[in-house]
Tab-separated table of C-alpha atoms and ligand atoms in Angstrom:
chain	number	residue	atom	x	y	z
A	22	UNK	CA	-9.651	-12.871	17.689
A	23	UNK	CA	-6.613	-14.913	16.728
A	24	UNK	CA	-4.411	-17.271	18.709
A	25	UNK	CA	-0.917	-16.005	19.404
A	26	UNK	CA	0.476	-18.557	16.921
A	27	UNK	CA	-1.878	-17.403	14.161
A	28	UNK	CA	-1.171	-13.764	14.953
A	29	UNK	CA	2.543	-14.435	14.464
A	30	UNK	CA	1.814	-16.240	11.212
A	31	UNK	CA	-0.043	-13.283	9.648
A	32	UNK	CA	2.236	-10.529	10.937
A	33	UNK	CA	5.878	-11.705	10.742
A	34	UNK	CA	7.454	-11.050	7.373
A	35	UNK	CA	11.222	-11.443	7.777
A	36	UNK	CA	13.399	-13.885	5.818
A	37	UNK	CA	12.467	-17.487	6.577
A	38	UNK	CA	8.902	-16.740	7.721
A	39	UNK	CA	5.924	-18.289	5.865
A	40	UNK	CA	4.367	-14.860	5.261
A	41	UNK	CA	7.678	-13.405	4.086
A	42	UNK	CA	7.908	-16.276	1.586
A	43	UNK	CA	4.320	-15.700	0.459
A	44	UNK	CA	4.876	-11.965	-0.059
A	45	UNK	CA	7.871	-12.774	-2.242
A	46	UNK	CA	5.557	-14.438	-4.740
A	47	UNK	CA	4.227	-10.989	-5.741
A	48	UNK	CA	5.558	-7.769	-7.226
A	49	UNK	CA	6.287	-5.374	-4.337
A	50	UNK	CA	6.219	-1.545	-4.529
A	51	UNK	CA	9.616	-0.013	-3.748
A	52	UNK	CA	9.475	3.769	-4.341
A	53	UNK	CA	7.438	6.289	-6.307
A	54	UNK	CA	9.184	6.464	-9.688
A	55	UNK	CA	9.534	10.270	-9.598
A	56	UNK	CA	11.710	9.980	-6.460
A	57	UNK	CA	14.445	8.501	-8.617
A	58	UNK	CA	13.634	10.232	-11.877
A	59	UNK	CA	17.220	11.276	-12.549
A	60	UNK	CA	19.698	8.989	-14.314
A	61	UNK	CA	22.823	8.607	-12.169
A	62	UNK	CA	20.926	10.556	-9.453
A	63	UNK	CA	21.091	9.914	-5.711
A	64	UNK	CA	20.231	6.397	-4.514
A	65	UNK	CA	17.396	5.921	-2.001
A	66	UNK	CA	17.451	3.597	1.011
A	67	UNK	CA	14.435	1.318	1.380
A	68	UNK	CA	13.420	-1.437	3.771
A	69	UNK	CA	11.329	-4.298	2.386
A	70	UNK	CA	10.318	-7.472	4.240
A	71	UNK	CA	13.057	-6.874	6.803
A	72	UNK	CA	15.787	-6.353	4.173
A	73	UNK	CA	17.802	-3.138	3.868
A	74	UNK	CA	18.179	-2.150	0.208
A	75	UNK	CA	19.121	0.780	-2.055
A	76	UNK	CA	17.263	1.798	-5.216
A	77	UNK	CA	18.925	3.838	-7.958
A	78	UNK	CA	18.423	4.729	-11.625
A	79	UNK	CA	21.437	3.955	-13.758
A	80	UNK	CA	22.899	5.798	-16.750
A	81	UNK	CA	20.531	3.968	-19.125
A	82	UNK	CA	17.417	4.857	-17.121
A	83	UNK	CA	16.937	1.387	-15.665
A	84	UNK	CA	16.243	0.991	-11.949
A	85	UNK	CA	18.433	-1.183	-9.755
A	86	UNK	CA	17.611	-2.546	-6.314
A	87	UNK	CA	20.652	-3.798	-4.412
A	88	UNK	CA	21.412	-4.911	-0.875
A	89	UNK	CA	22.321	-1.783	1.086
A	90	UNK	CA	25.661	-2.907	2.526
A	91	UNK	CA	28.788	-3.315	0.446
A	92	UNK	CA	30.032	-6.934	0.512
A	93	UNK	CA	33.604	-5.710	1.113
A	94	UNK	CA	33.402	-4.123	4.578
A	95	UNK	CA	29.677	-3.387	4.816
A	96	UNK	CA	29.549	0.330	4.150
A	97	UNK	CA	26.143	1.598	3.042
A	98	UNK	CA	25.798	1.946	-0.713
A	99	UNK	CA	23.445	4.838	0.021
A	100	UNK	CA	26.654	6.881	0.224
A	101	UNK	CA	27.677	5.508	-3.136
A	102	UNK	CA	28.545	7.175	-6.428
A	103	UNK	CA	25.915	6.397	-9.064
A	104	UNK	CA	27.936	6.530	-12.283
A	105	UNK	CA	28.438	4.820	-15.627
A	106	UNK	CA	25.851	2.083	-15.220
A	107	UNK	CA	26.620	1.083	-11.687
A	108	UNK	CA	26.751	2.042	-8.045
A	109	UNK	CA	30.246	2.499	-6.638
A	110	UNK	CA	30.972	2.191	-2.917
A	111	UNK	CA	32.662	5.351	-1.614
A	112	UNK	CA	34.885	3.527	0.864
A	113	UNK	CA	37.250	1.643	-1.480
A	114	UNK	CA	35.533	1.959	-4.834
A	115	UNK	CA	34.006	-1.451	-5.507
A	116	UNK	CA	31.325	-1.028	-8.157
A	117	UNK	CA	28.109	-3.028	-8.750
A	118	UNK	CA	25.766	-3.281	-11.703
A	119	UNK	CA	21.995	-3.852	-11.747
A	120	UNK	CA	22.399	-7.595	-11.434
A	121	UNK	CA	24.631	-7.234	-8.346
A	122	UNK	CA	27.809	-8.196	-10.220
A	123	UNK	CA	30.998	-6.543	-9.008
A	124	UNK	CA	32.206	-4.872	-12.196
A	125	UNK	CA	35.210	-3.021	-10.768
A	126	UNK	CA	37.431	-3.682	-7.771
A	127	UNK	CA	40.265	-1.136	-7.602
A	128	UNK	CA	41.631	-2.670	-4.365
A	129	UNK	CA	42.852	-5.843	-6.099
A	130	UNK	CA	45.782	-6.168	-8.518
A	131	UNK	CA	45.141	-6.228	-12.276
A	132	UNK	CA	44.092	-9.676	-13.446
A	133	UNK	CA	42.585	-10.644	-10.075
A	134	UNK	CA	39.554	-12.940	-10.328
A	135	UNK	CA	38.312	-11.983	-6.864
A	136	UNK	CA	35.600	-9.665	-8.158
A	137	UNK	CA	33.997	-12.508	-10.115
A	138	UNK	CA	33.341	-14.354	-6.882
A	139	UNK	CA	31.432	-11.422	-5.342
A	140	UNK	CA	27.682	-11.105	-5.833
A	141	UNK	CA	25.623	-8.440	-4.152
A	142	UNK	CA	21.913	-9.072	-3.441
A	143	UNK	CA	19.961	-7.690	-6.424
A	144	UNK	CA	16.287	-7.882	-7.370
A	145	UNK	CA	14.618	-7.312	-10.747
A	146	UNK	CA	12.441	-4.215	-10.999
A	147	UNK	CA	9.640	-2.927	-13.206
A	148	UNK	CA	8.002	0.485	-13.589
A	149	UNK	CA	4.257	0.741	-13.824
A	150	UNK	CA	1.717	3.359	-12.773
A	151	UNK	CA	4.357	5.787	-11.545
A	152	UNK	CA	5.709	3.191	-9.119
A	153	UNK	CA	8.899	1.108	-9.124
A	154	UNK	CA	8.143	-2.519	-8.203
A	155	UNK	CA	10.510	-5.347	-7.346
A	156	UNK	CA	10.271	-9.091	-7.510
A	157	UNK	CA	12.063	-10.580	-4.497
A	158	UNK	CA	11.044	-14.203	-4.987
A	159	UNK	CA	12.501	-17.239	-6.700
A	160	UNK	CA	11.942	-18.144	-10.329
A	161	UNK	CA	10.039	-16.053	-12.831
A	162	UNK	CA	8.030	-13.048	-11.640
A	163	UNK	CA	4.225	-13.140	-11.951
A	164	UNK	CA	2.346	-10.988	-14.503
A	165	UNK	CA	2.800	-7.247	-13.830
A	166	UNK	CA	0.282	-5.705	-11.383
A	167	UNK	CA	-1.718	-3.879	-14.050
A	168	UNK	CA	-4.507	-2.452	-11.911
A	169	UNK	CA	-6.797	0.072	-13.583
A	170	UNK	CA	-5.018	2.963	-11.819
A	171	UNK	CA	-1.654	1.899	-13.198
A	172	UNK	CA	-3.005	2.274	-16.742
A	173	UNK	CA	-4.266	5.840	-16.347
A	174	UNK	CA	-2.267	8.687	-17.849
A	175	UNK	CA	0.257	10.305	-15.532
A	176	UNK	CA	-1.873	13.464	-15.347
A	177	UNK	CA	-4.841	11.407	-14.126
A	178	UNK	CA	-3.086	9.978	-11.131
A	179	UNK	CA	-1.193	10.911	-7.985
A	180	UNK	CA	0.888	8.409	-6.017
A	181	UNK	CA	2.573	9.155	-2.697
A	182	UNK	CA	3.968	7.095	0.148
A	183	UNK	CA	3.777	7.456	3.912
A	184	UNK	CA	5.585	5.583	6.645
A	185	UNK	CA	3.216	3.972	9.121
A	186	UNK	CA	4.801	2.949	12.402
A	187	UNK	CA	3.095	-0.373	13.024
A	188	UNK	CA	2.797	-3.843	11.521
A	189	UNK	CA	1.507	-4.129	7.961
A	190	UNK	CA	-1.634	-6.141	8.838
A	191	UNK	CA	-2.836	-3.542	11.320
A	192	UNK	CA	-2.506	-0.935	8.600
A	193	UNK	CA	-4.228	-3.138	6.010
A	194	UNK	CA	-7.070	-3.996	8.370
A	195	UNK	CA	-7.564	-0.281	8.970
A	196	UNK	CA	-8.075	0.108	5.226
A	197	UNK	CA	-10.526	-2.771	5.108
A	198	UNK	CA	-12.551	-1.811	8.199
A	199	UNK	CA	-15.260	0.355	6.602
A	200	UNK	CA	-17.429	1.059	9.640
A	201	UNK	CA	-14.861	3.326	11.272
A	202	UNK	CA	-15.343	6.069	8.680
A	203	UNK	CA	-18.701	6.951	10.241
A	204	UNK	CA	-16.992	7.657	13.549
A	205	UNK	CA	-13.265	8.360	13.277
A	206	UNK	CA	-13.355	10.486	10.126
A	207	UNK	CA	-16.503	12.533	10.680
A	208	UNK	CA	-16.889	16.236	11.348
A	209	UNK	CA	-19.046	17.344	14.265
A	210	UNK	CA	-20.021	20.548	12.502
A	211	UNK	CA	-20.548	20.197	8.743
A	212	UNK	CA	-19.396	23.776	8.132
A	213	UNK	CA	-16.015	23.247	9.762
A	214	UNK	CA	-13.117	23.935	7.369
A	215	UNK	CA	-11.232	20.925	8.703
A	216	UNK	CA	-10.929	17.779	6.599
A	217	UNK	CA	-13.479	15.129	7.414
A	218	UNK	CA	-16.575	13.332	6.293
A	219	UNK	CA	-20.081	14.712	6.597
A	220	UNK	CA	-23.445	14.193	4.932
A	221	UNK	CA	-24.362	10.556	4.487
A	222	UNK	CA	-21.426	9.437	6.575
A	223	UNK	CA	-22.679	10.939	9.784
A	224	UNK	CA	-26.136	9.352	9.709
A	225	UNK	CA	-26.136	6.920	12.611
A	226	UNK	CA	-27.631	3.955	10.796
A	227	UNK	CA	-26.873	0.302	11.245
A	228	UNK	CA	-24.306	-0.818	8.714
A	229	UNK	CA	-23.729	-4.256	7.341
A	230	UNK	CA	-20.634	-5.623	5.616
A	231	UNK	CA	-21.145	-8.485	3.179
A	232	UNK	CA	-18.091	-10.283	1.859
A	233	UNK	CA	-17.719	-12.218	-1.370
A	234	UNK	CA	-14.516	-14.263	-1.556
A	235	UNK	CA	-12.956	-14.050	-5.025
A	236	UNK	CA	-9.979	-15.558	-6.816
A	237	UNK	CA	-7.873	-12.446	-6.021
A	238	UNK	CA	-8.964	-11.906	-2.386
A	239	UNK	CA	-12.412	-10.543	-1.685
A	240	UNK	CA	-14.949	-7.917	-2.666
A	241	UNK	CA	-17.132	-6.573	0.076
A	242	UNK	CA	-20.048	-4.209	0.340
A	243	UNK	CA	-20.830	-1.803	3.145
A	244	UNK	CA	-24.556	-1.348	3.062
A	245	UNK	CA	-26.372	1.509	4.773
A	246	UNK	CA	-30.167	1.573	4.672
A	247	UNK	CA	-31.690	4.888	3.542
A	248	UNK	CA	-35.204	6.274	3.404
A	249	UNK	CA	-37.735	5.058	0.845
A	250	UNK	CA	-36.275	1.537	0.806
A	251	UNK	CA	-33.079	2.745	-0.840
A	252	UNK	CA	-29.617	1.520	0.177
A	253	UNK	CA	-26.228	3.182	-0.045
A	254	UNK	CA	-23.878	0.450	-1.227
A	255	UNK	CA	-20.123	0.932	-1.237
A	256	UNK	CA	-18.108	-1.871	-2.832
A	257	UNK	CA	-14.474	-2.326	-1.765
A	258	UNK	CA	-11.822	-4.814	-2.863
A	259	UNK	CA	-9.013	-6.570	-1.101
A	260	UNK	CA	-6.405	-7.972	-3.470
A	261	UNK	CA	-3.791	-10.334	-2.061
A	262	UNK	CA	-1.513	-9.718	-0.417
A	263	UNK	CA	-1.612	-6.000	0.511
A	264	UNK	CA	-3.882	-4.006	-1.790
A	265	UNK	CA	-7.093	-2.168	-0.949
A	266	UNK	CA	-9.365	-0.312	-3.357
A	267	UNK	CA	-12.015	1.886	-1.793
A	268	UNK	CA	-14.790	3.961	-3.375
A	269	UNK	CA	-15.048	7.736	-3.392
A	270	UNK	CA	-17.428	8.324	-6.279
A	271	UNK	CA	-20.215	9.966	-4.292
A	272	UNK	CA	-17.953	11.878	-1.937
A	273	UNK	CA	-20.425	11.312	0.877
A	274	UNK	CA	-23.013	13.753	-0.439
A	275	UNK	CA	-24.850	11.094	-2.396
A	276	UNK	CA	-25.796	13.282	-5.343
A	277	UNK	CA	-23.100	13.615	-8.001
A	278	UNK	CA	-20.979	10.815	-9.322
A	279	UNK	CA	-17.299	11.817	-9.522
A	280	UNK	CA	-14.929	9.563	-11.500
A	281	UNK	CA	-12.458	9.144	-8.650
A	282	UNK	CA	-10.822	5.874	-7.658
A	283	UNK	CA	-8.383	5.402	-4.830
A	284	UNK	CA	-6.633	2.919	-2.661
A	285	UNK	CA	-3.564	1.930	-0.706
A	286	UNK	CA	-0.792	-0.620	-0.794
A	287	UNK	CA	0.427	-1.679	2.640
A	288	UNK	CA	3.997	-2.800	2.072
A	289	UNK	CA	5.778	-4.378	5.052
A	290	UNK	CA	9.143	-2.711	5.703
A	291	UNK	CA	9.719	-5.094	8.614
A	292	UNK	CA	7.526	-6.551	11.352
A	293	UNK	CA	6.898	-3.183	12.986
A	294	UNK	CA	6.884	-0.694	10.102
A	295	UNK	CA	4.842	-0.304	6.938
A	296	UNK	CA	5.290	1.856	3.846
A	297	UNK	CA	1.812	2.857	2.698
A	298	UNK	CA	1.568	3.734	-0.976
A	299	UNK	CA	-1.426	6.005	-1.577
A	300	UNK	CA	-2.904	6.429	-5.027
A	301	UNK	CA	-5.768	8.528	-6.339
A	302	UNK	CA	-6.903	8.327	-9.954
A	303	UNK	CA	-9.455	9.945	-12.209
A	304	UNK	CA	-10.912	7.549	-14.764
A	305	UNK	CA	-12.459	8.730	-18.051
A	306	UNK	CA	-10.763	11.293	-20.263
A	307	UNK	CA	-10.113	14.268	-18.017
A	308	UNK	CA	-6.947	14.977	-16.084
A	309	UNK	CA	-6.897	15.127	-12.317
A	310	UNK	CA	-6.394	18.911	-12.125
A	311	UNK	CA	-3.741	20.439	-9.887
A	312	UNK	CA	-6.325	22.082	-7.623
A	313	UNK	CA	-8.339	18.901	-7.297
A	314	UNK	CA	-5.214	16.880	-6.683
A	315	UNK	CA	-4.020	19.281	-3.974
A	316	UNK	CA	-7.434	19.325	-2.287
A	317	UNK	CA	-7.641	15.530	-2.233
A	318	UNK	CA	-4.146	15.229	-0.811
A	319	UNK	CA	-4.838	17.927	1.791
A	320	UNK	CA	-8.039	16.218	2.936
A	321	UNK	CA	-6.069	13.061	3.589
A	322	UNK	CA	-3.458	14.908	5.620
A	323	UNK	CA	-0.677	14.679	3.061
A	324	UNK	CA	-0.477	18.357	2.147
A	325	UNK	CA	2.639	20.593	2.253
A	326	UNK	CA	4.706	20.203	5.420
A	327	UNK	CA	2.889	17.062	6.580
A	328	UNK	CA	5.379	14.402	5.442
A	329	UNK	CA	9.163	14.653	5.930
A	330	UNK	CA	11.778	13.470	3.383
A	331	UNK	CA	11.909	10.053	5.091
A	332	UNK	CA	8.131	9.807	4.569
A	333	UNK	CA	7.437	10.119	8.276
A	334	UNK	CA	4.370	12.066	9.337
A	335	UNK	CA	4.505	15.416	11.097
A	336	UNK	CA	1.610	14.001	13.156
A	337	UNK	CA	3.480	10.949	14.403
A	338	UNK	CA	3.332	8.745	17.457
A	339	UNK	CA	6.110	10.620	19.309
A	340	UNK	CA	4.034	13.794	19.057
A	341	UNK	CA	0.753	12.130	20.059
A	342	UNK	CA	-0.369	12.686	16.448
A	343	UNK	CA	-0.823	16.396	17.393
A	344	UNK	CA	-4.285	15.625	18.727
A	345	UNK	CA	-6.142	18.853	19.572
A	346	UNK	CA	-8.634	18.305	22.384
A	347	UNK	CA	-10.494	21.537	21.699
A	348	UNK	CA	-11.029	20.592	18.079
A	349	UNK	CA	-12.115	17.143	19.267
A	350	UNK	CA	-14.799	18.725	21.442
A	351	UNK	CA	-16.133	21.080	18.819
A	352	UNK	CA	-15.138	20.288	15.230
A	353	UNK	CA	-13.994	16.768	14.407
A	354	UNK	CA	-14.584	13.400	16.009
A	355	UNK	CA	-10.873	12.644	16.424
A	356	UNK	CA	-9.262	16.047	16.966
A	357	UNK	CA	-6.503	14.986	14.545
A	358	UNK	CA	-6.151	16.737	11.189
A	359	UNK	CA	-6.156	14.724	7.958
A	360	UNK	CA	-8.060	11.542	7.211
A	361	UNK	CA	-4.974	9.367	6.768
A	362	UNK	CA	-3.407	10.767	9.924
A	363	UNK	CA	-6.538	9.696	11.792
A	364	UNK	CA	-6.184	6.180	10.342
A	365	UNK	CA	-2.506	5.995	11.200
A	366	UNK	CA	-3.095	7.301	14.727
A	367	UNK	CA	-5.639	4.648	15.681
A	368	UNK	CA	-3.620	1.835	14.138
A	369	UNK	CA	-0.300	2.973	15.598
A	370	UNK	CA	-1.957	3.471	18.996
A	371	UNK	CA	-2.512	-0.316	19.194
A	372	UNK	CA	1.249	-0.871	19.535
A	373	UNK	CA	3.715	-2.171	16.968
A	374	UNK	CA	1.975	-5.549	16.588
A	375	UNK	CA	-1.487	-5.706	18.108
A	376	UNK	CA	-2.290	-8.740	20.253
A	377	UNK	CA	-5.294	-10.126	18.388
A	378	UNK	CA	-5.952	-12.740	21.091
A	379	UNK	CA	-7.405	-9.908	23.199
A	380	UNK	CA	-9.912	-8.572	20.638
A	381	UNK	CA	-13.706	-8.898	20.599
A	382	UNK	CA	-14.856	-8.742	16.996
A	383	UNK	CA	-18.488	-7.993	16.169
A	384	UNK	CA	-20.867	-8.016	13.231
A	385	UNK	CA	-19.263	-5.087	11.413
A	386	UNK	CA	-15.861	-6.809	11.372
A	387	UNK	CA	-16.813	-9.349	8.695
A	388	UNK	CA	-14.380	-8.060	6.080
A	389	UNK	CA	-11.472	-8.005	8.538
A	390	UNK	CA	-12.266	-11.583	9.582
A	391	UNK	CA	-12.478	-12.686	5.936
A	392	UNK	CA	-9.082	-11.139	5.181
A	393	UNK	CA	-7.380	-13.000	8.015
A	394	UNK	CA	-9.080	-16.233	6.980
A	395	UNK	CA	-7.793	-15.933	3.413
A	396	UNK	CA	-4.242	-15.269	4.615
A	397	UNK	CA	-4.285	-18.040	7.213
A	398	UNK	CA	-5.840	-20.570	4.880
A	399	UNK	CA	-3.193	-19.926	2.323
A	400	UNK	CA	-0.329	-19.910	4.816
A	401	UNK	CA	-1.463	-23.180	6.407
A	402	UNK	CA	-2.657	-25.236	3.494
A	403	UNK	CA	-1.029	-24.040	0.286
A	404	UNK	CA	1.525	-26.262	-1.357
A	405	UNK	CA	4.712	-24.764	-2.653
A	406	UNK	CA	3.595	-24.856	-6.269
A	407	UNK	CA	0.112	-23.422	-5.699
A	408	UNK	CA	-0.272	-19.933	-7.152
A	409	UNK	CA	-1.653	-17.762	-4.342
A	410	UNK	CA	-4.728	-15.555	-4.929
A	411	UNK	CA	-3.912	-12.290	-6.680
A	412	UNK	CA	-0.967	-13.690	-8.631
A	413	UNK	CA	-3.017	-14.438	-11.750
A	414	UNK	CA	-4.223	-11.215	-13.411
A	415	UNK	CA	-7.935	-11.673	-12.625
A	416	UNK	CA	-8.033	-8.334	-10.802
A	417	UNK	CA	-7.077	-6.131	-13.773
A	418	UNK	CA	-10.608	-4.803	-14.362
A	419	UNK	CA	-11.933	-4.418	-10.841
A	420	UNK	CA	-12.979	-0.999	-9.507
A	421	UNK	CA	-14.222	0.166	-6.107
A	422	UNK	CA	-17.632	1.759	-6.668
A	423	UNK	CA	-20.565	3.187	-4.774
A	424	UNK	CA	-24.186	3.650	-5.737
A	425	UNK	CA	-27.508	4.374	-4.125
A	426	UNK	CA	-29.742	1.525	-5.236
A	427	UNK	CA	-33.481	1.262	-4.951
A	428	UNK	CA	-34.111	-2.315	-5.975
A	429	UNK	CA	-34.241	-4.999	-3.332
A	430	UNK	CA	-31.867	-7.408	-5.088
A	431	UNK	CA	-28.449	-8.648	-4.070
A	432	UNK	CA	-25.731	-6.043	-4.488
A	433	UNK	CA	-23.683	-8.551	-6.441
A	434	UNK	CA	-26.426	-8.922	-9.071
A	435	UNK	CA	-27.130	-5.206	-9.316
A	436	UNK	CA	-23.571	-3.919	-9.371
A	437	UNK	CA	-21.196	-6.649	-10.586
A	438	UNK	CA	-20.852	-5.171	-14.075
A	439	UNK	CA	-19.464	-2.024	-12.426
A	440	UNK	CA	-17.155	-3.450	-9.771
A	441	UNK	CA	-15.893	-6.612	-11.512
A	442	UNK	CA	-16.612	-6.587	-15.257
A	443	UNK	CA	-14.571	-9.726	-15.641
A	444	UNK	CA	-15.640	-10.614	-19.155
A	445	UNK	CA	-15.431	-7.222	-20.817
A	446	UNK	CA	-12.298	-5.927	-22.559
A	447	UNK	CA	-9.798	-4.191	-20.299
A	448	UNK	CA	-11.074	-0.780	-19.245
B	22	FES	S1	33.474	-1.218	1.992
B	22	FES	FE1	32.749	-0.925	0.014
B	22	FES	S2	34.499	-0.947	-1.223
B	22	FES	FE2	35.245	-1.317	0.735
B	23	FE2	FE1	-9.992	5.427	7.483
């Protein structure tokens, strides 16, 4: 539970808010790079931290991120002409370069200096891991967010994005809450063709979350006791401010190890909307094959026809997430198709910003509590010059992993070399 004041502190991201200022210390995902693959192609509208922006790729292949509304009479630059290294407003033809300079102003007489006094909002961008990122803060940007998945080959990775219609922290906490998978995502009948978890996931065993606070956020283990003194240990990571890495190596059947890594980035569009970047990667040498890629995306509810061009879900709040009560009785726990749709449904159902003063958190909510504590501690105590967790590149080698272990030792001692091989060369 949080007080109303603390709930505001960790949810409000607009200009002038402490959290908005904190988020601006990091690189922020803007779009999937393939959405603006074409030089001088169509610009895309995006909302980040309450700001309306347009992203476009210029004639030289560089990506610009400008304020959406033309400084002349506020027409949207989404309508603009992307040509000859700049974005030109279609209303009267003012043209802006990547840095937001007005480089042409056909409405003023020759020799006019007016255009030199105009500066459109512009943010520096970088491309990494098939994603365009922006730095919206002051001063120099931090080191690039070189997570393991960003360093895989393009054919080993898939990145998509989905609009989630609730506050960013609700969405993030849904990614961190590990216990829910054994209820929300399970199938009632293992043979059902619908997407869902079965096998180990459905065993009704007590589960414990243990959290280890790190210099980038936290690592936490969900531990399920098994027969013969064995334990199923899944190690997750939270990287400040909005990254989750979760394991999928055993796929719930507990027998074969598959080299799959995945996670989300919960990017606040504004206080009540979140753009969730979803990535799946295959480490090692092999590609993530087309069939495998399609099956993974389908299981998460992001298959063909599920997401519209604005990244909104077919199974959205206005349609009651297309919950099927017959399926809920007989086939899946939720009655909603697609694992991510199930996540979005429960989190969106709480309302745009959940009132955390009304919650009753229990023993399996340890990782959620730890996340809030890290955010609040930083928001309340950090000095302006302190580098927040996750800005320094200490997270470059981390991986979410899962193993069935038979020794009785601490999971940190048994598994650290796999989930945080800090001192080994970059993997
Ligand atoms: S409104 Fe954009 S040029 Fe006039
Ligand atoms: Fe989930």
